[in-house]
Amino acid sequence: MKNRETFINKVKKVYKQHTNAIGITVMILITIILFVSGYLVSWNMILKPLNDKQFETCEKVAYNVYTKKGTIPEGFSVDMTSTSIKVRYADGLLRGKVTAKLQNNELVMKRNKQIVESIFACFLIATLFVIVTGLVIIAILSIYEKIFKKNIF
């Protein structure tokens, strides 16, 4: 009888270990899914890349600033130095800019999609996505535990 009880205790111990391992694996998978979804949401919806038409508009603005024709249209940010003109949309949620430089008496436009900066920003947003979701879940579980420990219902 004693052997049977120790065997049952060992089975319960192994079962608990497997249950804990499965729980940890599920939590890791949920964290990875949340991180990837936060990254994709920020990459495609929050930090939108400029399309070709928007780049062309930035190039026209840079050319107009260089030739001093007209004023800077509303919605654009222009940074001028003695050697270059940088034009981007004033909306901070759009990524990309045009840099115009004078080379051999000709204005050369260069498009910058700002991918490195966007990857870093998306990584931070995805991390915040995971942290905020975790904090919300912890808050809900603690409220749930407090309510049912006091047996209010």
mmCIF file with all atom_site columns, C-alpha atoms in Angstrom:
data_model
loop_
_atom_site.group_PDB
_atom_site.id
_atom_site.type_symbol
_atom_site.label_atom_id
_atom_site.label_alt_id
_atom_site.label_comp_id
_atom_site.label_asym_id
_atom_site.label_entity_id
_atom_site.label_seq_id
_atom_site.pdbx_PDB_ins_code
_atom_site.Cartn_x
_atom_site.Cartn_y
_atom_site.Cartn_z
_atom_site.occupancy
_atom_site.B_iso_or_equiv
_atom_site.pdbx_formal_charge
_atom_site.auth_seq_id
_atom_site.auth_comp_id
_atom_site.auth_asym_id
_atom_site.auth_atom_id
_atom_site.pdbx_PDB_model_num
ATOM 1   C CA . MET A 1 1   ? 0.000   0.000  0.000   1.00 0.00 ? 1   MET A CA 1
ATOM 2   C CA . LYS A 1 2   ? 2.841   2.348  0.824   1.00 0.00 ? 2   LYS A CA 1
ATOM 3   C CA . ASN A 1 3   ? 4.461   1.679  -2.566  1.00 0.00 ? 3   ASN A CA 1
ATOM 4   C CA . ARG A 1 4   ? 1.178   2.544  -4.250  1.00 0.00 ? 4   ARG A CA 1
ATOM 5   C CA . GLU A 1 5   ? 0.970   5.900  -2.379  1.00 0.00 ? 5   GLU A CA 1
ATOM 6   C CA . THR A 1 6   ? 4.521   6.842  -3.300  1.00 0.00 ? 6   THR A CA 1
ATOM 7   C CA . PHE A 1 7   ? 3.833   5.893  -6.906  1.00 0.00 ? 7   PHE A CA 1
ATOM 8   C CA . ILE A 1 8   ? 0.703   8.079  -6.939  1.00 0.00 ? 8   ILE A CA 1
ATOM 9   C CA . ASN A 1 9   ? 2.674   10.963 -5.395  1.00 0.00 ? 9   ASN A CA 1
ATOM 10  C CA . LYS A 1 10  ? 5.354   10.590 -8.078  1.00 0.00 ? 10  LYS A CA 1
ATOM 11  C CA . VAL A 1 11  ? 2.708   10.596 -10.799 1.00 0.00 ? 11  VAL A CA 1
ATOM 12  C CA . LYS A 1 12  ? 1.136   13.736 -9.318  1.00 0.00 ? 12  LYS A CA 1
ATOM 13  C CA . LYS A 1 13  ? 4.553   15.397 -9.150  1.00 0.00 ? 13  LYS A CA 1
ATOM 14  C CA . VAL A 1 14  ? 5.326   14.555 -12.796 1.00 0.00 ? 14  VAL A CA 1
ATOM 15  C CA . TYR A 1 15  ? 1.846   15.692 -13.823 1.00 0.00 ? 15  TYR A CA 1
ATOM 16  C CA . LYS A 1 16  ? 2.356   19.029 -12.049 1.00 0.00 ? 16  LYS A CA 1
ATOM 17  C CA . GLN A 1 17  ? 5.747   19.483 -13.742 1.00 0.00 ? 17  GLN A CA 1
ATOM 18  C CA . HIS A 1 18  ? 4.206   18.822 -17.150 1.00 0.00 ? 18  HIS A CA 1
ATOM 19  C CA . THR A 1 19  ? 1.333   21.167 -16.411 1.00 0.00 ? 19  THR A CA 1
ATOM 20  C CA . ASN A 1 20  ? 3.776   23.905 -15.386 1.00 0.00 ? 20  ASN A CA 1
ATOM 21  C CA . ALA A 1 21  ? 5.871   23.315 -18.529 1.00 0.00 ? 21  ALA A CA 1
ATOM 22  C CA . ILE A 1 22  ? 2.784   23.527 -20.735 1.00 0.00 ? 22  ILE A CA 1
ATOM 23  C CA . GLY A 1 23  ? 1.700   26.734 -18.970 1.00 0.00 ? 23  GLY A CA 1
ATOM 24  C CA . ILE A 1 24  ? 5.122   28.319 -19.450 1.00 0.00 ? 24  ILE A CA 1
ATOM 25  C CA . THR A 1 25  ? 5.177   27.281 -23.112 1.00 0.00 ? 25  THR A CA 1
ATOM 26  C CA . VAL A 1 26  ? 1.730   28.787 -23.677 1.00 0.00 ? 26  VAL A CA 1
ATOM 27  C CA . MET A 1 27  ? 2.803   32.041 -22.007 1.00 0.00 ? 27  MET A CA 1
ATOM 28  C CA . ILE A 1 28  ? 5.918   32.228 -24.196 1.00 0.00 ? 28  ILE A CA 1
ATOM 29  C CA . LEU A 1 29  ? 3.849   31.594 -27.331 1.00 0.00 ? 29  LEU A CA 1
ATOM 30  C CA . ILE A 1 30  ? 1.319   34.260 -26.345 1.00 0.00 ? 30  ILE A CA 1
ATOM 31  C CA . THR A 1 31  ? 4.162   36.726 -25.697 1.00 0.00 ? 31  THR A CA 1
ATOM 32  C CA . ILE A 1 32  ? 5.704   35.993 -29.102 1.00 0.00 ? 32  ILE A CA 1
ATOM 33  C CA . ILE A 1 33  ? 2.336   36.348 -30.839 1.00 0.00 ? 33  ILE A CA 1
ATOM 34  C CA . LEU A 1 34  ? 1.671   39.661 -29.061 1.00 0.00 ? 34  LEU A CA 1
ATOM 35  C CA . PHE A 1 35  ? 5.131   40.974 -29.947 1.00 0.00 ? 35  PHE A CA 1
ATOM 36  C CA . VAL A 1 36  ? 4.841   40.022 -33.630 1.00 0.00 ? 36  VAL A CA 1
ATOM 37  C CA . SER A 1 37  ? 1.327   41.419 -33.913 1.00 0.00 ? 37  SER A CA 1
ATOM 38  C CA . GLY A 1 38  ? 2.398   44.679 -32.215 1.00 0.00 ? 38  GLY A CA 1
ATOM 39  C CA . TYR A 1 39  ? 5.365   44.936 -34.579 1.00 0.00 ? 39  TYR A CA 1
ATOM 40  C CA . LEU A 1 40  ? 3.222   44.354 -37.663 1.00 0.00 ? 40  LEU A CA 1
ATOM 41  C CA . VAL A 1 41  ? 0.540   46.776 -36.519 1.00 0.00 ? 41  VAL A CA 1
ATOM 42  C CA . SER A 1 42  ? 3.108   49.508 -35.902 1.00 0.00 ? 42  SER A CA 1
ATOM 43  C CA . TRP A 1 43  ? 4.960   48.783 -39.167 1.00 0.00 ? 43  TRP A CA 1
ATOM 44  C CA . ASN A 1 44  ? 1.858   48.876 -41.383 1.00 0.00 ? 44  ASN A CA 1
ATOM 45  C CA . MET A 1 45  ? -0.548  51.181 -39.582 1.00 0.00 ? 45  MET A CA 1
ATOM 46  C CA . ILE A 1 46  ? 1.249   53.494 -37.178 1.00 0.00 ? 46  ILE A CA 1
ATOM 47  C CA . LEU A 1 47  ? 4.458   54.291 -39.086 1.00 0.00 ? 47  LEU A CA 1
ATOM 48  C CA . LYS A 1 48  ? 3.213   54.314 -42.671 1.00 0.00 ? 48  LYS A CA 1
ATOM 49  C CA . PRO A 1 49  ? 5.821   54.449 -45.431 1.00 0.00 ? 49  PRO A CA 1
ATOM 50  C CA . LEU A 1 50  ? 5.617   57.140 -48.090 1.00 0.00 ? 50  LEU A CA 1
ATOM 51  C CA . ASN A 1 51  ? 4.439   55.969 -51.473 1.00 0.00 ? 51  ASN A CA 1
ATOM 52  C CA . ASP A 1 52  ? 5.943   57.076 -54.804 1.00 0.00 ? 52  ASP A CA 1
ATOM 53  C CA . LYS A 1 53  ? 3.462   59.915 -55.280 1.00 0.00 ? 53  LYS A CA 1
ATOM 54  C CA . GLN A 1 54  ? 4.264   61.319 -51.841 1.00 0.00 ? 54  GLN A CA 1
ATOM 55  C CA . PHE A 1 55  ? 8.003   61.080 -52.577 1.00 0.00 ? 55  PHE A CA 1
ATOM 56  C CA . GLU A 1 56  ? 7.430   62.963 -55.857 1.00 0.00 ? 56  GLU A CA 1
ATOM 57  C CA . THR A 1 57  ? 5.543   65.659 -53.970 1.00 0.00 ? 57  THR A CA 1
ATOM 58  C CA . CYS A 1 58  ? 8.459   65.992 -51.528 1.00 0.00 ? 58  CYS A CA 1
ATOM 59  C CA . GLU A 1 59  ? 10.859  66.264 -54.479 1.00 0.00 ? 59  GLU A CA 1
ATOM 60  C CA . LYS A 1 60  ? 8.735   69.048 -56.001 1.00 0.00 ? 60  LYS A CA 1
ATOM 61  C CA . VAL A 1 61  ? 8.755   70.912 -52.685 1.00 0.00 ? 61  VAL A CA 1
ATOM 62  C CA . ALA A 1 62  ? 12.551  70.531 -52.456 1.00 0.00 ? 62  ALA A CA 1
ATOM 63  C CA . TYR A 1 63  ? 12.950  71.820 -56.014 1.00 0.00 ? 63  TYR A CA 1
ATOM 64  C CA . ASN A 1 64  ? 10.646  74.795 -55.297 1.00 0.00 ? 64  ASN A CA 1
ATOM 65  C CA . VAL A 1 65  ? 12.627  75.620 -52.160 1.00 0.00 ? 65  VAL A CA 1
ATOM 66  C CA . TYR A 1 66  ? 15.884  75.407 -54.132 1.00 0.00 ? 66  TYR A CA 1
ATOM 67  C CA . THR A 1 67  ? 14.601  77.671 -56.908 1.00 0.00 ? 67  THR A CA 1
ATOM 68  C CA . LYS A 1 68  ? 12.838  79.896 -54.343 1.00 0.00 ? 68  LYS A CA 1
ATOM 69  C CA . LYS A 1 69  ? 9.511   79.609 -56.140 1.00 0.00 ? 69  LYS A CA 1
ATOM 70  C CA . GLY A 1 70  ? 6.497   80.041 -53.896 1.00 0.00 ? 70  GLY A CA 1
ATOM 71  C CA . THR A 1 71  ? 6.225   79.188 -50.247 1.00 0.00 ? 71  THR A CA 1
ATOM 72  C CA . ILE A 1 72  ? 6.512   75.910 -48.426 1.00 0.00 ? 72  ILE A CA 1
ATOM 73  C CA . PRO A 1 73  ? 3.144   74.141 -48.587 1.00 0.00 ? 73  PRO A CA 1
ATOM 74  C CA . GLU A 1 74  ? 1.350   73.389 -45.359 1.00 0.00 ? 74  GLU A CA 1
ATOM 75  C CA . GLY A 1 75  ? 1.932   69.877 -44.073 1.00 0.00 ? 75  GLY A CA 1
ATOM 76  C CA . PHE A 1 76  ? 5.631   69.707 -44.970 1.00 0.00 ? 76  PHE A CA 1
ATOM 77  C CA . SER A 1 77  ? 8.730   70.092 -42.856 1.00 0.00 ? 77  SER A CA 1
ATOM 78  C CA . VAL A 1 78  ? 11.809  71.550 -44.578 1.00 0.00 ? 78  VAL A CA 1
ATOM 79  C CA . ASP A 1 79  ? 15.305  71.592 -43.086 1.00 0.00 ? 79  ASP A CA 1
ATOM 80  C CA . MET A 1 80  ? 17.844  73.618 -45.034 1.00 0.00 ? 80  MET A CA 1
ATOM 81  C CA . THR A 1 81  ? 21.586  73.721 -44.613 1.00 0.00 ? 81  THR A CA 1
ATOM 82  C CA . SER A 1 82  ? 24.202  75.277 -46.852 1.00 0.00 ? 82  SER A CA 1
ATOM 83  C CA . THR A 1 83  ? 24.654  71.966 -48.693 1.00 0.00 ? 83  THR A CA 1
ATOM 84  C CA . SER A 1 84  ? 21.305  70.199 -48.560 1.00 0.00 ? 84  SER A CA 1
ATOM 85  C CA . ILE A 1 85  ? 17.541  70.508 -48.332 1.00 0.00 ? 85  ILE A CA 1
ATOM 86  C CA . LYS A 1 86  ? 15.588  67.856 -46.424 1.00 0.00 ? 86  LYS A CA 1
ATOM 87  C CA . VAL A 1 87  ? 11.849  67.606 -46.995 1.00 0.00 ? 87  VAL A CA 1
ATOM 88  C CA . ARG A 1 88  ? 9.416   65.365 -45.141 1.00 0.00 ? 88  ARG A CA 1
ATOM 89  C CA . TYR A 1 89  ? 5.773   65.362 -44.276 1.00 0.00 ? 89  TYR A CA 1
ATOM 90  C CA . ALA A 1 90  ? 5.009   67.177 -41.029 1.00 0.00 ? 90  ALA A CA 1
ATOM 91  C CA . ASP A 1 91  ? 2.817   64.260 -39.955 1.00 0.00 ? 91  ASP A CA 1
ATOM 92  C CA . GLY A 1 92  ? 4.996   62.235 -37.589 1.00 0.00 ? 92  GLY A CA 1
ATOM 93  C CA . LEU A 1 93  ? 3.237   58.993 -38.481 1.00 0.00 ? 93  LEU A CA 1
ATOM 94  C CA . LEU A 1 94  ? 4.630   58.929 -42.027 1.00 0.00 ? 94  LEU A CA 1
ATOM 95  C CA . ARG A 1 95  ? 8.156   57.646 -42.515 1.00 0.00 ? 95  ARG A CA 1
ATOM 96  C CA . GLY A 1 96  ? 10.383  58.785 -45.330 1.00 0.00 ? 96  GLY A CA 1
ATOM 97  C CA . LYS A 1 97  ? 12.104  61.949 -46.508 1.00 0.00 ? 97  LYS A CA 1
ATOM 98  C CA . VAL A 1 98  ? 13.790  63.439 -49.544 1.00 0.00 ? 98  VAL A CA 1
ATOM 99  C CA . THR A 1 99  ? 17.263  64.929 -49.378 1.00 0.00 ? 99  THR A CA 1
ATOM 100 C CA . ALA A 1 100 ? 18.254  67.294 -52.168 1.00 0.00 ? 100 ALA A CA 1
ATOM 101 C CA . LYS A 1 101 ? 21.937  68.170 -52.671 1.00 0.00 ? 101 LYS A CA 1
ATOM 102 C CA . LEU A 1 102 ? 23.686  70.269 -55.256 1.00 0.00 ? 102 LEU A CA 1
ATOM 103 C CA . GLN A 1 103 ? 26.250  68.189 -57.155 1.00 0.00 ? 103 GLN A CA 1
ATOM 104 C CA . ASN A 1 104 ? 28.015  69.461 -60.290 1.00 0.00 ? 104 ASN A CA 1
ATOM 105 C CA . ASN A 1 105 ? 25.597  72.400 -60.518 1.00 0.00 ? 105 ASN A CA 1
ATOM 106 C CA . GLU A 1 106 ? 22.674  69.975 -60.600 1.00 0.00 ? 106 GLU A CA 1
ATOM 107 C CA . LEU A 1 107 ? 20.125  69.288 -57.884 1.00 0.00 ? 107 LEU A CA 1
ATOM 108 C CA . VAL A 1 108 ? 20.221  65.573 -56.982 1.00 0.00 ? 108 VAL A CA 1
ATOM 109 C CA . MET A 1 109 ? 17.284  64.082 -55.078 1.00 0.00 ? 109 MET A CA 1
ATOM 110 C CA . LYS A 1 110 ? 17.724  61.105 -52.794 1.00 0.00 ? 110 LYS A CA 1
ATOM 111 C CA . ARG A 1 111 ? 14.810  59.222 -51.251 1.00 0.00 ? 111 ARG A CA 1
ATOM 112 C CA . ASN A 1 112 ? 15.262  57.889 -47.742 1.00 0.00 ? 112 ASN A CA 1
ATOM 113 C CA . LYS A 1 113 ? 12.648  55.413 -46.520 1.00 0.00 ? 113 LYS A CA 1
ATOM 114 C CA . GLN A 1 114 ? 14.017  55.583 -42.935 1.00 0.00 ? 114 GLN A CA 1
ATOM 115 C CA . ILE A 1 115 ? 13.865  51.830 -42.479 1.00 0.00 ? 115 ILE A CA 1
ATOM 116 C CA . VAL A 1 116 ? 16.444  51.602 -39.668 1.00 0.00 ? 116 VAL A CA 1
ATOM 117 C CA . GLU A 1 117 ? 14.651  54.205 -37.562 1.00 0.00 ? 117 GLU A CA 1
ATOM 118 C CA . SER A 1 118 ? 11.330  52.504 -38.270 1.00 0.00 ? 118 SER A CA 1
ATOM 119 C CA . ILE A 1 119 ? 12.605  49.084 -37.220 1.00 0.00 ? 119 ILE A CA 1
ATOM 120 C CA . PHE A 1 120 ? 13.781  50.529 -33.904 1.00 0.00 ? 120 PHE A CA 1
ATOM 121 C CA . ALA A 1 121 ? 10.498  52.392 -33.339 1.00 0.00 ? 121 ALA A CA 1
ATOM 122 C CA . CYS A 1 122 ? 8.432   49.321 -34.245 1.00 0.00 ? 122 CYS A CA 1
ATOM 123 C CA . PHE A 1 123 ? 10.512  47.204 -31.873 1.00 0.00 ? 123 PHE A CA 1
ATOM 124 C CA . LEU A 1 124 ? 9.781   49.644 -29.039 1.00 0.00 ? 124 LEU A CA 1
ATOM 125 C CA . ILE A 1 125 ? 6.078   49.786 -29.891 1.00 0.00 ? 125 ILE A CA 1
ATOM 126 C CA . ALA A 1 126 ? 5.875   45.979 -30.021 1.00 0.00 ? 126 ALA A CA 1
ATOM 127 C CA . THR A 1 127 ? 7.599   45.749 -26.637 1.00 0.00 ? 127 THR A CA 1
ATOM 128 C CA . LEU A 1 128 ? 5.143   48.251 -25.187 1.00 0.00 ? 128 LEU A CA 1
ATOM 129 C CA . PHE A 1 129 ? 2.324   46.234 -26.744 1.00 0.00 ? 129 PHE A CA 1
ATOM 130 C CA . VAL A 1 130 ? 3.460   43.143 -24.806 1.00 0.00 ? 130 VAL A CA 1
ATOM 131 C CA . ILE A 1 131 ? 4.065   45.037 -21.556 1.00 0.00 ? 131 ILE A CA 1
ATOM 132 C CA . VAL A 1 132 ? 0.731   46.880 -21.599 1.00 0.00 ? 132 VAL A CA 1
ATOM 133 C CA . THR A 1 133 ? -1.185  43.703 -22.424 1.00 0.00 ? 133 THR A CA 1
ATOM 134 C CA . GLY A 1 134 ? 0.611   41.894 -19.594 1.00 0.00 ? 134 GLY A CA 1
ATOM 135 C CA . LEU A 1 135 ? -0.194  44.678 -17.141 1.00 0.00 ? 135 LEU A CA 1
ATOM 136 C CA . VAL A 1 136 ? -3.854  44.662 -18.158 1.00 0.00 ? 136 VAL A CA 1
ATOM 137 C CA . ILE A 1 137 ? -4.056  40.886 -17.693 1.00 0.00 ? 137 ILE A CA 1
ATOM 138 C CA . ILE A 1 138 ? -2.343  41.109 -14.294 1.00 0.00 ? 138 ILE A CA 1
ATOM 139 C CA . ALA A 1 139 ? -4.730  43.876 -13.207 1.00 0.00 ? 139 ALA A CA 1
ATOM 140 C CA . ILE A 1 140 ? -7.778  41.896 -14.319 1.00 0.00 ? 140 ILE A CA 1
ATOM 141 C CA . LEU A 1 141 ? -6.557  38.754 -12.549 1.00 0.00 ? 141 LEU A CA 1
ATOM 142 C CA . SER A 1 142 ? -5.833  40.643 -9.315  1.00 0.00 ? 142 SER A CA 1
ATOM 143 C CA . ILE A 1 143 ? -9.278  42.273 -9.360  1.00 0.00 ? 143 ILE A CA 1
ATOM 144 C CA . TYR A 1 144 ? -10.868 38.897 -10.075 1.00 0.00 ? 144 TYR A CA 1
ATOM 145 C CA . GLU A 1 145 ? -8.938  37.322 -7.199  1.00 0.00 ? 145 GLU A CA 1
ATOM 146 C CA . LYS A 1 146 ? -9.903  40.095 -4.750  1.00 0.00 ? 146 LYS A CA 1
ATOM 147 C CA . ILE A 1 147 ? -13.568 39.881 -5.671  1.00 0.00 ? 147 ILE A CA 1
ATOM 148 C CA . PHE A 1 148 ? -13.832 36.134 -5.265  1.00 0.00 ? 148 PHE A CA 1
ATOM 149 C CA . LYS A 1 149 ? -11.642 35.944 -2.147  1.00 0.00 ? 149 LYS A CA 1
ATOM 150 C CA . LYS A 1 150 ? -14.055 38.239 -0.336  1.00 0.00 ? 150 LYS A CA 1
ATOM 151 C CA . ASN A 1 151 ? -17.009 36.223 -1.677  1.00 0.00 ? 151 ASN A CA 1
ATOM 152 C CA . ILE A 1 152 ? -18.937 39.317 -2.683  1.00 0.00 ? 152 ILE A CA 1
ATOM 153 C CA . PHE A 1 153 ? -20.961 37.379 -5.212  1.00 0.00 ? 153 PHE A CA 1
#
